[in-house]
mmCIF file of N, CA and C in Angstrom:
data_model
loop_
_atom_site.group_PDB
_atom_site.id
_atom_site.type_symbol
_atom_site.label_atom_id
_atom_site.label_comp_id
_atom_site.label_asym_id
_atom_site.label_seq_id
_atom_site.Cartn_x
_atom_site.Cartn_y
_atom_site.Cartn_z
ATOM 1 N N MET A 1 -50.602 41.821 -74.295
ATOM 2 C CA MET A 1 -50.642 40.475 -74.795
ATOM 3 C C MET A 1 -49.960 39.514 -73.817
ATOM 4 N N PHE A 2 -48.818 39.925 -73.260
ATOM 5 C CA PHE A 2 -48.098 39.044 -72.342
ATOM 6 C C PHE A 2 -48.484 39.274 -70.892
ATOM 7 N N ARG A 3 -49.381 40.194 -70.627
ATOM 8 C CA ARG A 3 -49.794 40.444 -69.254
ATOM 9 C C ARG A 3 -50.905 39.469 -68.875
ATOM 10 N N PRO A 4 -50.806 38.856 -67.683
ATOM 11 C CA PRO A 4 -51.878 37.922 -67.293
ATOM 12 C C PRO A 4 -53.149 38.677 -66.953
ATOM 13 N N LYS A 5 -54.240 38.048 -67.251
ATOM 14 C CA LYS A 5 -55.530 38.653 -66.927
ATOM 15 C C LYS A 5 -56.015 38.049 -65.619
ATOM 16 N N ILE A 6 -56.202 38.886 -64.628
ATOM 17 C CA ILE A 6 -56.661 38.445 -63.324
ATOM 18 C C ILE A 6 -58.179 38.465 -63.353
ATOM 19 N N PRO A 7 -58.794 37.340 -63.034
ATOM 20 C CA PRO A 7 -60.266 37.328 -63.070
ATOM 21 C C PRO A 7 -60.833 38.199 -61.956
ATOM 22 N N THR A 8 -61.955 38.801 -62.244
ATOM 23 C CA THR A 8 -62.613 39.643 -61.245
ATOM 24 C C THR A 8 -63.519 38.771 -60.392
ATOM 25 N N MET A 9 -63.723 39.206 -59.166
ATOM 26 C CA MET A 9 -64.567 38.466 -58.229
ATOM 27 C C MET A 9 -66.014 38.653 -58.653
ATOM 28 N N PRO A 10 -66.732 37.552 -58.865
ATOM 29 C CA PRO A 10 -68.136 37.733 -59.274
ATOM 30 C C PRO A 10 -68.979 38.241 -58.113
ATOM 31 N N ALA A 11 -69.991 38.964 -58.440
ATOM 32 C CA ALA A 11 -70.893 39.498 -57.419
ATOM 33 C C ALA A 11 -71.730 38.365 -56.849
ATOM 34 N N PRO A 12 -72.014 38.388 -55.540
ATOM 35 C CA PRO A 12 -72.847 37.320 -54.956
ATOM 36 C C PRO A 12 -74.248 37.354 -55.563
ATOM 37 N N THR A 13 -74.790 36.171 -55.779
ATOM 38 C CA THR A 13 -76.109 36.076 -56.396
ATOM 39 C C THR A 13 -77.195 35.721 -55.403
ATOM 40 N N GLY A 14 -76.850 35.113 -54.266
ATOM 41 C CA GLY A 14 -77.856 34.685 -53.298
ATOM 42 C C GLY A 14 -78.063 35.735 -52.228
ATOM 43 N N ILE A 15 -78.683 35.286 -51.134
ATOM 44 C CA ILE A 15 -78.919 36.167 -49.997
ATOM 45 C C ILE A 15 -77.612 36.290 -49.226
ATOM 46 N N VAL A 16 -77.202 37.516 -48.975
ATOM 47 C CA VAL A 16 -75.956 37.767 -48.256
ATOM 48 C C VAL A 16 -76.280 37.952 -46.787
ATOM 49 N N THR A 17 -75.636 37.128 -45.922
ATOM 50 C CA THR A 17 -75.849 37.247 -44.478
ATOM 51 C C THR A 17 -74.661 37.969 -43.873
ATOM 52 N N PRO A 18 -74.910 38.786 -42.884
ATOM 53 C CA PRO A 18 -73.796 39.484 -42.252
ATOM 54 C C PRO A 18 -72.947 38.488 -41.459
ATOM 55 N N PRO A 19 -71.667 38.781 -41.261
ATOM 56 C CA PRO A 19 -70.825 37.872 -40.483
ATOM 57 C C PRO A 19 -71.312 37.765 -39.046
ATOM 58 N N ALA A 20 -71.066 36.581 -38.425
ATOM 59 C CA ALA A 20 -71.544 36.330 -37.072
ATOM 60 C C ALA A 20 -70.780 37.174 -36.052
ATOM 61 N N VAL A 21 -69.563 37.485 -36.320
ATOM 62 C CA VAL A 21 -68.756 38.269 -35.402
ATOM 63 C C VAL A 21 -68.475 39.605 -36.061
ATOM 64 N N GLU A 22 -68.787 40.633 -35.344
ATOM 65 C CA GLU A 22 -68.540 41.966 -35.878
ATOM 66 C C GLU A 22 -67.053 42.284 -35.757
ATOM 67 N N PRO A 23 -66.437 42.765 -36.809
ATOM 68 C CA PRO A 23 -65.022 43.112 -36.694
ATOM 69 C C PRO A 23 -64.849 44.308 -35.770
ATOM 70 N N THR A 24 -63.798 44.270 -35.010
ATOM 71 C CA THR A 24 -63.501 45.370 -34.091
ATOM 72 C C THR A 24 -62.277 46.111 -34.585
ATOM 73 N N ALA A 25 -62.086 47.237 -34.038
ATOM 74 C CA ALA A 25 -60.933 48.035 -34.434
ATOM 75 C C ALA A 25 -59.663 47.383 -33.894
ATOM 76 N N ILE A 26 -58.626 47.387 -34.688
ATOM 77 C CA ILE A 26 -57.350 46.803 -34.290
ATOM 78 C C ILE A 26 -56.481 47.907 -33.716
ATOM 79 N N VAL A 27 -56.049 47.693 -32.483
ATOM 80 C CA VAL A 27 -55.210 48.676 -31.812
ATOM 81 C C VAL A 27 -53.800 48.113 -31.749
ATOM 82 N N HIS A 28 -52.860 48.840 -32.292
ATOM 83 C CA HIS A 28 -51.468 48.399 -32.274
ATOM 84 C C HIS A 28 -50.776 48.980 -31.044
ATOM 85 N N HIS A 29 -50.227 48.090 -30.236
ATOM 86 C CA HIS A 29 -49.495 48.512 -29.050
ATOM 87 C C HIS A 29 -48.004 48.467 -29.359
ATOM 88 N N THR A 30 -47.320 49.456 -28.906
ATOM 89 C CA THR A 30 -45.874 49.463 -29.060
ATOM 90 C C THR A 30 -45.274 48.723 -27.875
ATOM 91 N N PRO A 31 -44.506 47.641 -28.145
ATOM 92 C CA PRO A 31 -43.942 46.883 -27.018
ATOM 93 C C PRO A 31 -42.905 47.717 -26.274
ATOM 94 N N ALA A 32 -42.851 47.449 -24.983
ATOM 95 C CA ALA A 32 -41.889 48.157 -24.138
ATOM 96 C C ALA A 32 -40.487 47.689 -24.507
ATOM 97 N N PRO A 33 -39.513 48.558 -24.446
ATOM 98 C CA PRO A 33 -38.146 48.133 -24.784
ATOM 99 C C PRO A 33 -37.645 47.110 -23.771
ATOM 100 N N ILE A 34 -36.992 46.087 -24.280
ATOM 101 C CA ILE A 34 -36.468 45.016 -23.444
ATOM 102 C C ILE A 34 -35.077 45.431 -22.962
ATOM 103 N N PRO A 35 -34.858 45.387 -21.643
ATOM 104 C CA PRO A 35 -33.518 45.768 -21.167
ATOM 105 C C PRO A 35 -32.491 44.741 -21.622
ATOM 106 N N VAL A 36 -31.403 45.209 -22.127
ATOM 107 C CA VAL A 36 -30.347 44.332 -22.632
ATOM 108 C C VAL A 36 -29.292 44.174 -21.553
ATOM 109 N N ALA A 37 -29.002 42.919 -21.239
ATOM 110 C CA ALA A 37 -27.991 42.641 -20.216
ATOM 111 C C ALA A 37 -26.614 42.944 -20.795
ATOM 112 N N PRO A 38 -25.702 43.390 -19.963
ATOM 113 C CA PRO A 38 -24.354 43.656 -20.482
ATOM 114 C C PRO A 38 -23.703 42.359 -20.949
ATOM 115 N N ALA A 39 -22.879 42.475 -21.948
ATOM 116 C CA ALA A 39 -22.224 41.296 -22.510
ATOM 117 C C ALA A 39 -21.315 40.659 -21.469
ATOM 118 N N ALA A 40 -21.333 39.324 -21.449
ATOM 119 C CA ALA A 40 -20.494 38.597 -20.498
ATOM 120 C C ALA A 40 -19.032 38.761 -20.896
ATOM 121 N N PRO A 41 -18.168 38.870 -19.923
ATOM 122 C CA PRO A 41 -16.745 39.010 -20.277
ATOM 123 C C PRO A 41 -16.232 37.732 -20.925
ATOM 124 N N ALA A 42 -15.228 37.881 -21.740
ATOM 125 C CA ALA A 42 -14.641 36.729 -22.414
ATOM 126 C C ALA A 42 -14.070 35.769 -21.375
ATOM 127 N N ARG A 43 -14.016 34.483 -21.757
ATOM 128 C CA ARG A 43 -13.481 33.479 -20.823
ATOM 129 C C ARG A 43 -12.012 33.754 -20.565
ATOM 130 N N PRO A 44 -11.618 33.621 -19.324
ATOM 131 C CA PRO A 44 -10.202 33.877 -19.026
ATOM 132 C C PRO A 44 -9.328 32.764 -19.599
ATOM 133 N N THR A 45 -8.152 33.120 -19.988
ATOM 134 C CA THR A 45 -7.225 32.115 -20.504
ATOM 135 C C THR A 45 -6.680 31.291 -19.349
ATOM 136 N N VAL A 46 -6.386 30.025 -19.626
ATOM 137 C CA VAL A 46 -5.891 29.122 -18.597
ATOM 138 C C VAL A 46 -4.377 29.249 -18.532
ATOM 139 N N GLN A 47 -3.882 29.501 -17.349
ATOM 140 C CA GLN A 47 -2.443 29.622 -17.140
ATOM 141 C C GLN A 47 -1.918 28.284 -16.608
ATOM 142 N N LEU A 48 -1.026 27.661 -17.349
ATOM 143 C CA LEU A 48 -0.442 26.397 -16.907
ATOM 144 C C LEU A 48 0.845 26.679 -16.143
ATOM 145 N N THR A 49 0.813 26.341 -14.878
ATOM 146 C CA THR A 49 2.027 26.460 -14.076
ATOM 147 C C THR A 49 2.782 25.139 -14.166
ATOM 148 N N PRO A 50 4.020 25.101 -13.783
ATOM 149 C CA PRO A 50 4.753 23.826 -13.836
ATOM 150 C C PRO A 50 4.081 22.733 -13.000
ATOM 151 N N GLY A 51 3.504 23.101 -11.874
ATOM 152 C CA GLY A 51 2.819 22.101 -11.045
ATOM 153 C C GLY A 51 1.579 21.559 -11.737
ATOM 154 N N THR A 52 0.833 22.432 -12.404
ATOM 155 C CA THR A 52 -0.366 21.992 -13.116
ATOM 156 C C THR A 52 0.008 21.087 -14.285
ATOM 157 N N ALA A 53 1.047 21.457 -15.017
ATOM 158 C CA ALA A 53 1.489 20.633 -16.141
ATOM 159 C C ALA A 53 1.942 19.261 -15.649
ATOM 160 N N LEU A 54 2.646 19.237 -14.530
ATOM 161 C CA LEU A 54 3.096 17.962 -13.970
ATOM 162 C C LEU A 54 1.907 17.103 -13.535
ATOM 163 N N ALA A 55 0.887 17.738 -12.962
ATOM 164 C CA ALA A 55 -0.308 17.002 -12.550
ATOM 165 C C ALA A 55 -1.036 16.436 -13.763
ATOM 166 N N LEU A 56 -1.120 17.208 -14.840
ATOM 167 C CA LEU A 56 -1.778 16.713 -16.055
ATOM 168 C C LEU A 56 -1.024 15.542 -16.666
ATOM 169 N N VAL A 57 0.289 15.635 -16.681
ATOM 170 C CA VAL A 57 1.100 14.532 -17.209
ATOM 171 C C VAL A 57 0.919 13.291 -16.346
ATOM 172 N N GLY A 58 0.910 13.465 -15.036
ATOM 173 C CA GLY A 58 0.713 12.323 -14.135
ATOM 174 C C GLY A 58 -0.649 11.686 -14.315
ATOM 175 N N ALA A 59 -1.685 12.520 -14.451
ATOM 176 C CA ALA A 59 -3.033 11.977 -14.641
ATOM 177 C C ALA A 59 -3.135 11.242 -15.971
ATOM 178 N N GLY A 60 -2.541 11.800 -17.014
ATOM 179 C CA GLY A 60 -2.563 11.129 -18.317
ATOM 180 C C GLY A 60 -1.840 9.802 -18.280
ATOM 181 N N THR A 61 -0.707 9.763 -17.595
ATOM 182 C CA THR A 61 0.050 8.520 -17.464
ATOM 183 C C THR A 61 -0.758 7.476 -16.701
ATOM 184 N N ALA A 62 -1.433 7.897 -15.632
ATOM 185 C CA ALA A 62 -2.248 6.966 -14.849
ATOM 186 C C ALA A 62 -3.386 6.398 -15.692
ATOM 187 N N VAL A 63 -4.013 7.242 -16.485
ATOM 188 C CA VAL A 63 -5.116 6.769 -17.337
ATOM 189 C C VAL A 63 -4.600 5.758 -18.355
ATOM 190 N N VAL A 64 -3.463 6.057 -18.973
ATOM 191 C CA VAL A 64 -2.892 5.130 -19.960
ATOM 192 C C VAL A 64 -2.537 3.800 -19.304
ATOM 193 N N LEU A 65 -1.968 3.839 -18.111
ATOM 194 C CA LEU A 65 -1.604 2.593 -17.430
ATOM 195 C C LEU A 65 -2.833 1.772 -17.049
ATOM 196 N N VAL A 66 -3.874 2.433 -16.569
ATOM 197 C CA VAL A 66 -5.084 1.699 -16.181
ATOM 198 C C VAL A 66 -5.746 1.071 -17.403
ATOM 199 N N VAL A 67 -5.877 1.841 -18.481
ATOM 200 C CA VAL A 67 -6.499 1.301 -19.696
ATOM 201 C C VAL A 67 -5.651 0.163 -20.254
ATOM 202 N N GLY A 68 -4.340 0.318 -20.224
ATOM 203 C CA GLY A 68 -3.463 -0.757 -20.695
ATOM 204 C C GLY A 68 -3.605 -2.017 -19.860
ATOM 205 N N ALA A 69 -3.685 -1.856 -18.542
ATOM 206 C CA ALA A 69 -3.844 -3.030 -17.673
ATOM 207 C C ALA A 69 -5.168 -3.743 -17.937
ATOM 208 N N VAL A 70 -6.225 -2.976 -18.155
ATOM 209 C CA VAL A 70 -7.532 -3.588 -18.442
ATOM 210 C C VAL A 70 -7.478 -4.350 -19.762
ATOM 211 N N LEU A 71 -6.878 -3.742 -20.786
ATOM 212 C CA LEU A 71 -6.803 -4.424 -22.083
ATOM 213 C C LEU A 71 -5.933 -5.669 -22.023
ATOM 214 N N VAL A 72 -4.822 -5.603 -21.308
ATOM 215 C CA VAL A 72 -3.948 -6.777 -21.184
ATOM 216 C C VAL A 72 -4.661 -7.885 -20.415
ATOM 217 N N SER A 73 -5.393 -7.539 -19.378
ATOM 218 C CA SER A 73 -6.106 -8.576 -18.618
ATOM 219 C C SER A 73 -7.206 -9.221 -19.472
ATOM 220 N N MET A 74 -7.867 -8.431 -20.302
ATOM 221 C CA MET A 74 -8.878 -9.015 -21.189
ATOM 222 C C MET A 74 -8.231 -9.955 -22.207
ATOM 223 N N LEU A 75 -7.078 -9.557 -22.740
ATOM 224 C CA LEU A 75 -6.369 -10.417 -23.687
ATOM 225 C C LEU A 75 -5.906 -11.699 -23.005
ATOM 226 N N LEU A 76 -5.441 -11.578 -21.781
ATOM 227 C CA LEU A 76 -5.006 -12.756 -21.032
ATOM 228 C C LEU A 76 -6.188 -13.693 -20.754
ATOM 229 N N ALA A 77 -7.344 -13.138 -20.440
ATOM 230 C CA ALA A 77 -8.527 -13.964 -20.205
ATOM 231 C C ALA A 77 -8.918 -14.722 -21.462
ATOM 232 N N VAL A 78 -8.840 -14.060 -22.610
ATOM 233 C CA VAL A 78 -9.164 -14.737 -23.877
ATOM 234 C C VAL A 78 -8.146 -15.832 -24.159
ATOM 235 N N ALA A 79 -6.880 -15.560 -23.901
ATOM 236 C CA ALA A 79 -5.840 -16.565 -24.159
ATOM 237 C C ALA A 79 -6.012 -17.780 -23.261
ATOM 238 N N VAL A 80 -6.297 -17.580 -21.983
ATOM 239 C CA VAL A 80 -6.495 -18.693 -21.054
ATOM 240 C C VAL A 80 -7.715 -19.518 -21.467
ATOM 241 N N THR A 81 -8.782 -18.830 -21.862
ATOM 242 C CA THR A 81 -9.991 -19.544 -22.307
ATOM 243 C C THR A 81 -9.697 -20.367 -23.551
ATOM 244 N N ALA A 82 -8.975 -19.795 -24.509
ATOM 245 C CA ALA A 82 -8.649 -20.530 -25.732
ATOM 246 C C ALA A 82 -7.778 -21.740 -25.425
ATOM 247 N N ALA A 83 -6.825 -21.577 -24.519
ATOM 248 C CA ALA A 83 -5.955 -22.702 -24.164
ATOM 249 C C ALA A 83 -6.754 -23.815 -23.492
ATOM 250 N N SER A 84 -7.669 -23.455 -22.609
ATOM 251 C CA SER A 84 -8.465 -24.487 -21.933
ATOM 252 C C SER A 84 -9.391 -25.202 -22.915
ATOM 253 N N VAL A 85 -9.954 -24.461 -23.870
ATOM 254 C CA VAL A 85 -10.800 -25.109 -24.881
ATOM 255 C C VAL A 85 -9.959 -26.046 -25.737
ATOM 256 N N ALA A 86 -8.727 -25.634 -26.064
ATOM 257 C CA ALA A 86 -7.854 -26.497 -26.863
ATOM 258 C C ALA A 86 -7.497 -27.768 -26.108
ATOM 259 N N VAL A 87 -7.207 -27.651 -24.814
ATOM 260 C CA VAL A 87 -6.895 -28.841 -24.015
ATOM 261 C C VAL A 87 -8.102 -29.767 -23.948
ATOM 262 N N CYS A 88 -9.285 -29.204 -23.764
ATOM 263 C CA CYS A 88 -10.501 -30.030 -23.737
ATOM 264 C C CYS A 88 -10.705 -30.740 -25.072
ATOM 265 N N ALA A 89 -10.437 -30.053 -26.173
ATOM 266 C CA ALA A 89 -10.597 -30.669 -27.487
ATOM 267 C C ALA A 89 -9.624 -31.818 -27.675
ATOM 268 N N VAL A 90 -8.381 -31.651 -27.222
ATOM 269 C CA VAL A 90 -7.388 -32.728 -27.351
ATOM 270 C C VAL A 90 -7.784 -33.927 -26.496
ATOM 271 N N VAL A 91 -8.255 -33.697 -25.296
ATOM 272 C CA VAL A 91 -8.663 -34.797 -24.417
ATOM 273 C C VAL A 91 -9.853 -35.540 -25.011
ATOM 274 N N LEU A 92 -10.854 -34.796 -25.495
ATOM 275 C CA LEU A 92 -12.018 -35.452 -26.100
ATOM 276 C C LEU A 92 -11.631 -36.242 -27.349
ATOM 277 N N ARG A 93 -10.729 -35.680 -28.126
ATOM 278 C CA ARG A 93 -10.296 -36.382 -29.336
ATOM 279 C C ARG A 93 -9.590 -37.688 -28.983
ATOM 280 N N SER A 94 -8.731 -37.612 -27.982
ATOM 281 C CA SER A 94 -8.021 -38.839 -27.602
ATOM 282 C C SER A 94 -8.997 -39.880 -27.013
ATOM 283 N N LEU A 95 -9.979 -39.428 -26.252
ATOM 284 C CA LEU A 95 -10.962 -40.369 -25.706
ATOM 285 C C LEU A 95 -11.796 -41.014 -26.797
ATOM 286 N N LEU A 96 -12.188 -40.236 -27.795
ATOM 287 C CA LEU A 96 -13.024 -40.766 -28.856
ATOM 288 C C LEU A 96 -12.217 -41.666 -29.804
ATOM 289 N N ASN A 97 -10.932 -41.389 -29.999
ATOM 290 C CA ASN A 97 -10.113 -42.211 -30.884
ATOM 291 C C ASN A 97 -9.779 -43.560 -30.255
ATOM 292 N N HIS A 98 -9.629 -43.624 -28.943
ATOM 293 C CA HIS A 98 -9.280 -44.865 -28.266
ATOM 294 C C HIS A 98 -10.490 -45.685 -27.855
ATOM 295 N N GLN A 99 -11.698 -45.202 -28.104
ATOM 296 C CA GLN A 99 -12.909 -45.904 -27.694
ATOM 297 C C GLN A 99 -13.083 -47.267 -28.393
ATOM 298 N N PRO A 100 -12.938 -47.367 -29.710
ATOM 299 C CA PRO A 100 -13.179 -48.699 -30.346
ATOM 300 C C PRO A 100 -12.113 -49.735 -30.003
ATOM 301 N N LYS A 101 -10.925 -49.338 -29.606
ATOM 302 C CA LYS A 101 -9.852 -50.292 -29.312
ATOM 303 C C LYS A 101 -10.064 -50.999 -27.998
ATOM 304 N N ARG A 102 -10.929 -50.507 -27.160
ATOM 305 C CA ARG A 102 -11.136 -51.133 -25.856
ATOM 306 C C ARG A 102 -12.091 -52.259 -25.931
#
């Protein structure tokens, strides 16, 4: 009662034509074994000598100083630009305020 009923394939009613390609025998080939390369050795650990540590500290300090100098120069450029715009605004304001009195 609970088992599904699978429909049966109906028999062909028309003229049956043979397939255009004749099936051939299937030959299974066993693939050749693939040679496995030996596992690569683990990466060597890095040994920090006092000279190497000093070089790393020096390089880090140089990078921090260069980045700091670039950021300070950009801030200075913005400050100079803002000051010049403010001076121009004050001059224009004074010129426009004194115009009708002349």
